[in-house]
CSV table of C-alpha atoms and ligand atoms in Angstrom, one decimal:
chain,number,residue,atom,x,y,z
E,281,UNK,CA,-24.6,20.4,44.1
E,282,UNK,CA,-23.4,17.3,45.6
E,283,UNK,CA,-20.8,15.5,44.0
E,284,UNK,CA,-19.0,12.0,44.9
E,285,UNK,CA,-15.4,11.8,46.3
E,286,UNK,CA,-14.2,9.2,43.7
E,287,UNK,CA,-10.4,9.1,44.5
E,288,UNK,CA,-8.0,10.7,46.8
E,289,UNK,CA,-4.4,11.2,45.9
E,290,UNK,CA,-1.5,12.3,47.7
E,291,UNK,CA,0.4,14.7,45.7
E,292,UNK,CA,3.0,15.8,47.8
E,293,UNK,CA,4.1,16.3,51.4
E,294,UNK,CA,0.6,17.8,53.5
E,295,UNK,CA,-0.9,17.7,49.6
E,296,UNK,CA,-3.6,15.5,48.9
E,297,UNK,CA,-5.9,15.9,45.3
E,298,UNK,CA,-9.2,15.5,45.2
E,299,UNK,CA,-11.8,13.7,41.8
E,300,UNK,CA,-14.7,14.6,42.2
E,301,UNK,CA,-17.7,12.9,40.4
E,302,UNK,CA,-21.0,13.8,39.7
E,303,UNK,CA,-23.6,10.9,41.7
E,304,UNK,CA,-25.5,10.0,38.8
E,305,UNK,CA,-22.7,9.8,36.2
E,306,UNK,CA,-22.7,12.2,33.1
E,307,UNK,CA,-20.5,15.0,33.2
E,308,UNK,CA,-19.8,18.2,35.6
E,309,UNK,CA,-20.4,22.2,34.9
E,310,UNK,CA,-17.9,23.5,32.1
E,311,UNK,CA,-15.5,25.7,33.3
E,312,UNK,CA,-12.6,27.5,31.8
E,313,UNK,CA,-9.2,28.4,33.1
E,314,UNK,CA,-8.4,29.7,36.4
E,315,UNK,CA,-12.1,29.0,37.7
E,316,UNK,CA,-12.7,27.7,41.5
E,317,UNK,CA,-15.5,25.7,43.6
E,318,UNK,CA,-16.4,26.7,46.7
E,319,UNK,CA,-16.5,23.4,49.0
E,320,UNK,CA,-19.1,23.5,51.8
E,321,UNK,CA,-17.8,21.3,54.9
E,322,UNK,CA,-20.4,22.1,57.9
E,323,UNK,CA,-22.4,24.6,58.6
E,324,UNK,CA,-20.4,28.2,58.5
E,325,UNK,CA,-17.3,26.5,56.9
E,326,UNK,CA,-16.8,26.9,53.3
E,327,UNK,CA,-13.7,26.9,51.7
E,328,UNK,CA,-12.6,27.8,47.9
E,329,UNK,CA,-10.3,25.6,45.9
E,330,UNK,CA,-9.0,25.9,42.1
E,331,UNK,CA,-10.1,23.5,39.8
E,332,UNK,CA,-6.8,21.7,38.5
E,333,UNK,CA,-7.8,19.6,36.1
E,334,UNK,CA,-8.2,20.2,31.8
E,335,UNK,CA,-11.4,21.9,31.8
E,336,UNK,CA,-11.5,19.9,28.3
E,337,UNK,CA,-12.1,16.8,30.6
E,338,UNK,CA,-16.0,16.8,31.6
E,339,UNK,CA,-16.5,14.1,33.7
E,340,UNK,CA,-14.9,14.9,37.1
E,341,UNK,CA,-13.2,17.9,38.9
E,342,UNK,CA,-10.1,17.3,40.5
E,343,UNK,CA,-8.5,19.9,43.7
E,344,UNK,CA,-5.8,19.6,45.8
E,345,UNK,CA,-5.8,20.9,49.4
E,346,UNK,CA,-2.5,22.0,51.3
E,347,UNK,CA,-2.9,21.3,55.1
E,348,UNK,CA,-2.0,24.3,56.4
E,349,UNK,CA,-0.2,24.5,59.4
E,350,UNK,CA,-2.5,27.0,60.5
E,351,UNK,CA,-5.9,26.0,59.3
E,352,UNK,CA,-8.9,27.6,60.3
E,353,UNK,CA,-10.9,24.3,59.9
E,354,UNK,CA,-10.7,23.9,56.1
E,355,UNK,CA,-7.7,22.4,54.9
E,356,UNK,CA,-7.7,20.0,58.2
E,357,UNK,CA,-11.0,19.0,57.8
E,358,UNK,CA,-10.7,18.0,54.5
E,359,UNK,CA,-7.3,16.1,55.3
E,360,UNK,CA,-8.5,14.0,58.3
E,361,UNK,CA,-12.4,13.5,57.3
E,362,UNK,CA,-12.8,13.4,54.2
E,363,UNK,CA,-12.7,9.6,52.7
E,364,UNK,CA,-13.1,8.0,48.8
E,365,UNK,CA,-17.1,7.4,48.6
E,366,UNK,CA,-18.3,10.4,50.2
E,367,UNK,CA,-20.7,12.8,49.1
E,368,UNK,CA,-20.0,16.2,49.4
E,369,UNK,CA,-21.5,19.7,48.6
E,370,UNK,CA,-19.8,22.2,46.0
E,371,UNK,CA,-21.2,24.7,44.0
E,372,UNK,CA,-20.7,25.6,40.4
E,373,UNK,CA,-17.5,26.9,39.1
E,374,UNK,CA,-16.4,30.4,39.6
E,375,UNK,CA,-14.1,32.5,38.1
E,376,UNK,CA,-12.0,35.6,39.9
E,377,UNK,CA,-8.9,34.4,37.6
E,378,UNK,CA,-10.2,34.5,34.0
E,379,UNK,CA,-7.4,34.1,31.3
E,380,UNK,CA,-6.9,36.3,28.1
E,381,UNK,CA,-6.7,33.2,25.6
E,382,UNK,CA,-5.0,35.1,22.6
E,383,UNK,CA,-2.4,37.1,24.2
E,384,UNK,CA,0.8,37.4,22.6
E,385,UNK,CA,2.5,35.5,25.4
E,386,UNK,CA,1.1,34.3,29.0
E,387,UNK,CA,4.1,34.3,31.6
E,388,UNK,CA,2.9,32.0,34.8
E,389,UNK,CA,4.4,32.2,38.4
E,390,UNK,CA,3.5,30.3,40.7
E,391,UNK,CA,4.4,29.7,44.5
E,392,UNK,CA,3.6,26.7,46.2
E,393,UNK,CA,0.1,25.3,46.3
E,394,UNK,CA,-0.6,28.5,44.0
E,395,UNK,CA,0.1,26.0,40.7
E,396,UNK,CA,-3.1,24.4,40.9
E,397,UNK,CA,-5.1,27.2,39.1
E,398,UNK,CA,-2.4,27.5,36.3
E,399,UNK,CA,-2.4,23.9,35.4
E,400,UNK,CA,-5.8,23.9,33.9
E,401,UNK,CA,-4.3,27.2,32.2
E,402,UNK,CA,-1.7,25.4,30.5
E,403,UNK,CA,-4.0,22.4,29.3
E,404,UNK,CA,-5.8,25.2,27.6
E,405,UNK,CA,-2.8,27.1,26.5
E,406,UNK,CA,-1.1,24.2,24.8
E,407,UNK,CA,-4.4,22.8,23.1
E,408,UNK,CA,-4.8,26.3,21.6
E,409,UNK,CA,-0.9,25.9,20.6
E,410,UNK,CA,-0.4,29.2,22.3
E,411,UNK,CA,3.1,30.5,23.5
E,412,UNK,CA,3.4,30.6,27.5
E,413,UNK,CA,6.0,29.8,30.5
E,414,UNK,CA,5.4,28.8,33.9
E,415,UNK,CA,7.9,29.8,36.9
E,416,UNK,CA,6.7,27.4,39.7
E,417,UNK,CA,8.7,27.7,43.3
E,418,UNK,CA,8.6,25.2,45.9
E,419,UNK,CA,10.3,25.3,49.7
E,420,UNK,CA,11.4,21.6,48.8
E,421,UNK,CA,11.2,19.3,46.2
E,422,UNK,CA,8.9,17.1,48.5
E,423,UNK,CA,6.7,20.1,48.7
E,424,UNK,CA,6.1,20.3,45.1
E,425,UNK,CA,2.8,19.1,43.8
E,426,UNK,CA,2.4,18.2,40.2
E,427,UNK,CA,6.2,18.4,39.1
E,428,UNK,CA,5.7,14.9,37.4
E,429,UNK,CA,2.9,16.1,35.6
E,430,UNK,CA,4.9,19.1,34.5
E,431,UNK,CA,8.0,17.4,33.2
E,432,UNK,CA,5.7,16.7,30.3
E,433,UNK,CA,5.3,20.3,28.9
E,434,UNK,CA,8.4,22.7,27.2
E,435,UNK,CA,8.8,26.4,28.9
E,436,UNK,CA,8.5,25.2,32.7
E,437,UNK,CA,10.7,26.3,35.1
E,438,UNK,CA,10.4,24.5,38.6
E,439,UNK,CA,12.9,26.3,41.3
E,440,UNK,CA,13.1,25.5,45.3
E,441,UNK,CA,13.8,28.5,47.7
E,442,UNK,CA,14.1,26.0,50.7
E,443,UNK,CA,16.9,24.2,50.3
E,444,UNK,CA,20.7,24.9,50.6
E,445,UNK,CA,22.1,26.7,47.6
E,446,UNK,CA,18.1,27.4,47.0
E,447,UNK,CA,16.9,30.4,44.7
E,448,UNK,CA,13.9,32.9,44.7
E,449,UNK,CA,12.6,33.1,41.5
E,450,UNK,CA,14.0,36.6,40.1
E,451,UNK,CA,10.2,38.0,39.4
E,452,UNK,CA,11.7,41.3,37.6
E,453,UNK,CA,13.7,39.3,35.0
E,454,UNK,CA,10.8,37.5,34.3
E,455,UNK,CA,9.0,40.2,33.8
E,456,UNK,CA,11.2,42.4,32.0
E,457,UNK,CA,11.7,39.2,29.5
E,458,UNK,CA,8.3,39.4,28.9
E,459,UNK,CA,7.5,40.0,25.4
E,460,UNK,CA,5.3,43.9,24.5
E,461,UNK,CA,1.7,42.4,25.1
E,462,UNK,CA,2.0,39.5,27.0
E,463,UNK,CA,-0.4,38.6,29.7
E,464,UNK,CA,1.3,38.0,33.1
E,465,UNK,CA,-0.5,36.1,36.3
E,466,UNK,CA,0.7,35.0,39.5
E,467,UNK,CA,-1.2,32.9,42.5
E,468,UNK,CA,1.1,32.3,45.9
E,469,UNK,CA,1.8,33.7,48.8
E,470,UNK,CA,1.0,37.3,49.8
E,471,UNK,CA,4.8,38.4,49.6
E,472,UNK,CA,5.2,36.9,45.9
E,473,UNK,CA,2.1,38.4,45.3
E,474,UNK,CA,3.4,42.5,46.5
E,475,UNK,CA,6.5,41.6,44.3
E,476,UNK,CA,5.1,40.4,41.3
E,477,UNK,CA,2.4,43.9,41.5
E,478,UNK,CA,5.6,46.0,42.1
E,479,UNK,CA,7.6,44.7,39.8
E,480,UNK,CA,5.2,45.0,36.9
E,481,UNK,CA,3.3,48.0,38.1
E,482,UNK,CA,4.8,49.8,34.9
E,483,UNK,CA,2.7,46.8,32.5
E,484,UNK,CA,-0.8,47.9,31.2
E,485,UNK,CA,-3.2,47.0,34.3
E,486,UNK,CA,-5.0,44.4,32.3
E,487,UNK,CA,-2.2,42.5,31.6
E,488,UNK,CA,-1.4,41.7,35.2
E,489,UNK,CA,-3.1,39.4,36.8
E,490,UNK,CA,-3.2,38.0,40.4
E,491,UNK,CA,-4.6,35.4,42.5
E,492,UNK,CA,-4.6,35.2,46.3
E,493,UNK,CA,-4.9,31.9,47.9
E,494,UNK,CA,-4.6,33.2,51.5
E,495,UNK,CA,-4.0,36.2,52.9
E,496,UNK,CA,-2.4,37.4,55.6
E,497,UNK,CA,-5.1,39.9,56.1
E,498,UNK,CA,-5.7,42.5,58.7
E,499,UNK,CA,-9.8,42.1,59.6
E,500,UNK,CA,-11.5,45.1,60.8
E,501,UNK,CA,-13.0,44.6,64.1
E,502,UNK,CA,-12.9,47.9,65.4
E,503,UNK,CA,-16.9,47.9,65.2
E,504,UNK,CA,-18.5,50.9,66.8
E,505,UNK,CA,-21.0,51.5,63.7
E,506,UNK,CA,-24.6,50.6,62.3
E,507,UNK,CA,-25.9,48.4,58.9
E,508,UNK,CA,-29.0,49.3,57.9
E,509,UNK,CA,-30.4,46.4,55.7
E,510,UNK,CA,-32.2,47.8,52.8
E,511,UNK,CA,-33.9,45.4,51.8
E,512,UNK,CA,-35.3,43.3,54.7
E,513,UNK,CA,-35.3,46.5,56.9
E,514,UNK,CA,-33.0,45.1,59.5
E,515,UNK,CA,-30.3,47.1,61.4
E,516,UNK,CA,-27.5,45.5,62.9
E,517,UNK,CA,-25.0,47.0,65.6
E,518,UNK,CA,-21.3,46.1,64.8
E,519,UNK,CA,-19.5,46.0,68.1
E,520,UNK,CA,-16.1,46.6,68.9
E,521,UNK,CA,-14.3,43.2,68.6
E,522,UNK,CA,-16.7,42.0,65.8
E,523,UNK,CA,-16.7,41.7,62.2
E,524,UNK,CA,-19.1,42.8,59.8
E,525,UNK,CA,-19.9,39.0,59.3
E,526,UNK,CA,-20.0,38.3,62.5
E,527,UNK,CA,-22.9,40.9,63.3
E,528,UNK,CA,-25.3,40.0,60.5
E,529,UNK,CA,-24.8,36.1,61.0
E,530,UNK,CA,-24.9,36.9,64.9
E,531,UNK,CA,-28.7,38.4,64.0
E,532,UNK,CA,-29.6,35.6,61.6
E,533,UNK,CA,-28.9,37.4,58.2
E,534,UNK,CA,-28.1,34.3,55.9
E,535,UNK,CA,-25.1,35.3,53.6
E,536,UNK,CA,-22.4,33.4,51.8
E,537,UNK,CA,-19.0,33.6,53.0
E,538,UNK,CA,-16.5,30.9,52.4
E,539,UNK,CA,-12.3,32.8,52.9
E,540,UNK,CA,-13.1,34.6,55.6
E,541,UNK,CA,-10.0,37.0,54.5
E,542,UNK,CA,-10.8,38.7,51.9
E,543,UNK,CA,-9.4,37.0,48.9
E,544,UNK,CA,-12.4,34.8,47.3
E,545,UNK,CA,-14.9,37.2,46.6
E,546,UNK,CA,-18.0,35.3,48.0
E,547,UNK,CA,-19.2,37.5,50.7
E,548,UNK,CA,-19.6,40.6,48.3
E,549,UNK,CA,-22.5,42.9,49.2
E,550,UNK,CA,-23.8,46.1,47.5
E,551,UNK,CA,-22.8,49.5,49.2
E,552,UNK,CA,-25.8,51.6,48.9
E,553,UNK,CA,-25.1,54.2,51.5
E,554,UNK,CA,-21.4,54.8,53.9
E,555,UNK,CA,-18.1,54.5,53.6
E,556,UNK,CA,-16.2,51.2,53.6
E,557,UNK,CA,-12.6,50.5,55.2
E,558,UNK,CA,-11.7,48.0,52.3
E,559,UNK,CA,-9.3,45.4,54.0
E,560,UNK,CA,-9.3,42.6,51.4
E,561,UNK,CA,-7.4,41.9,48.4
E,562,UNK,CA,-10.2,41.0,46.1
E,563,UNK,CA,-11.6,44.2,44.7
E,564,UNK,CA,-9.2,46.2,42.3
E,565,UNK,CA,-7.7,49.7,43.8
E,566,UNK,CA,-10.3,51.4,41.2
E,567,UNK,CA,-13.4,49.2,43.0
E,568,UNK,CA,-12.4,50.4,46.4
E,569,UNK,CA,-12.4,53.8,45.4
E,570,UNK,CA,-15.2,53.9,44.2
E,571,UNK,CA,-17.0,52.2,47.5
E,572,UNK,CA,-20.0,50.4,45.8
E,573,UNK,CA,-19.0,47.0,47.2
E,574,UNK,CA,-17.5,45.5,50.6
E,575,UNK,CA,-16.6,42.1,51.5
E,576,UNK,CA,-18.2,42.2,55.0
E,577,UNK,CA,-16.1,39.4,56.1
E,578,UNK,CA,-12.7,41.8,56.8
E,579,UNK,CA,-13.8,45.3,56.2
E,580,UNK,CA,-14.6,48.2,58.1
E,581,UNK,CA,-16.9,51.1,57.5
E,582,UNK,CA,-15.5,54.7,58.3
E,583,UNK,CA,-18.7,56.0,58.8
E,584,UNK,CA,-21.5,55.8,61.6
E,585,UNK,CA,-24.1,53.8,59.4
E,586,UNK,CA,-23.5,51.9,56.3
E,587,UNK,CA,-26.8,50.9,54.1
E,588,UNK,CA,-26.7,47.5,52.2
E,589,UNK,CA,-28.4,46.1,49.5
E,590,UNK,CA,-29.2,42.9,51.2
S,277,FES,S1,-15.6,35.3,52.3
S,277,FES,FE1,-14.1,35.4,50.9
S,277,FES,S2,-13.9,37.5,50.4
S,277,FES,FE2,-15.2,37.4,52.1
């Protein structure tokens, strides 16, 4: 759909926020907790971005984008194009982050730009008068988005690894604070994101949840195998030095991709024949096992010829 760019705001340093409006007026697509939009920019660039604001709120959707020093095109674009009045494309919300509303207790921890899904978390949380804590760490104070709008909540704990006398947050005594039954979840970088799975690997599997912003993810591009398209009858040579992705956009397949690392889930296709070499970070260990999706934009396939429902 496209939407208007009502207001731009800077939020902190190389963080800028985003409202969103719908053109006529009225109100946007519901969404609860944790859900994100993908934001198309030109043609084969697509990025996904957490909705931040109270999903009680229905007449705008606010995001903030972190120019990252090594963009791929997304974050940059949006930081030097993009100006109040435009009209850009984004489609409905999605949800990879869903929160268990009733739990016990919900213990967030964030890292960096990884706040912005649990802010909309909290607006929920605290209109349902439910008990929760957020750990939020920031390099710098200046690099902290959305402190001020924290300050006005009880339980959050703001810390800053990148200064002198700095601290990590201590992720297993958050966790082993955490009352029987509470629901943990965690968005930031891919380190914070290996520590906070290892340190609650002993927690019930449901109760742990994780969001990946980025990843540092290793993309298979060993090629040497063939797709066979089920369903338009195309097959497709993957070459060495190629992606998946690469091969069916190369031969004019039209799929949706917008991370292009394996963490947003977009680019999911049906296995119905082969074996993948899962390289991302958004199917669980149990959906990898049993190989009956792929995100052809960073896996591999083990075997000569994989079959797709597409
Ligand atoms: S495009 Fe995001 S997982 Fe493939």
């Amino acid at each position: 759909m496209q939407v208007r760019l009502k207001a731009i705001r800077w939020e902190a340093e190389d963080i800028l926020s985003f409202i969103l409006e719908p053109l006529g007026g009225g109100l946007m697509l519901p969404f609860d907790p944790g859900a994100h939009i993908d934001v198309h920019l030109a043609p084969g660039l697509t990025r996904s971005y957490s909705l931040v604001n109270d999903p009680a709120v229905r007449g705008h959707y606010e995001i903030a984008v972190h120019l990252s020093p090594t963009s791929r095109g997304g974050s940059r674009h949006i930081h030097e194009r993009w100006r109040a009045g435009d009209i850009v494309e984004i489609s409905a919300p999605k949800n990879n982050f869903p929160m268990v509303e009733d739990a016990v207790h919900t213990v967030l921890i964030a890292g960096g730009i990884g706040v912005t899904p649990m802010l909309p978390m909290i607006a929920r949380l605290s209109r349902l008068k439910r008990s929760w804590e957020l750990h939020y760490v920031a390099a710098t104070p200046e690099r902290a988005a959305y402190v001020q709008h924290l300050e006005g909540y009880d339980g959050v704990t703001v810390a800053f690894d990148g200064v002198p006398g700095g601290q990590r947050l201590d992720l297993k005594a958050i966790s082993d604070a955490a009352p029987e039954g509470a629901h943990l979840y965690c968005c930031g970088p891919t380190g914070m994101l290996d520590a906070f799975v290892a340190v609650n690997a002993g927690k019930p599997k449901d109760h742990v949840h994780i969001e990946y912003f980025s990843a540092e993810t290793e993309v298979a591009t060993e090629g040497g195998y063939t797709l066979e398209l089920a369903r338009s009858g195309k097959t497709v040579e993957v070459a060495e030095g190629e992606t998946m992705l690469d091969a069916l956009l190369a031969a004019g397949v039209d799929i949706g991709f917008a991370c292009g690392e394996g963490v947003c889930g977009t680019c999911e296709v049906k296995i119905l024949e082969g074996i993948a070499d899962h390289r991302d970070h958004f199917l669980s260990d149990e959906d990898k096992a049993a190989n009956t999706s792929i995100m052809v934009c960073c896996s591999g396939v083990k075997s000569p010829r994989m079959v797709l429902d597409i």
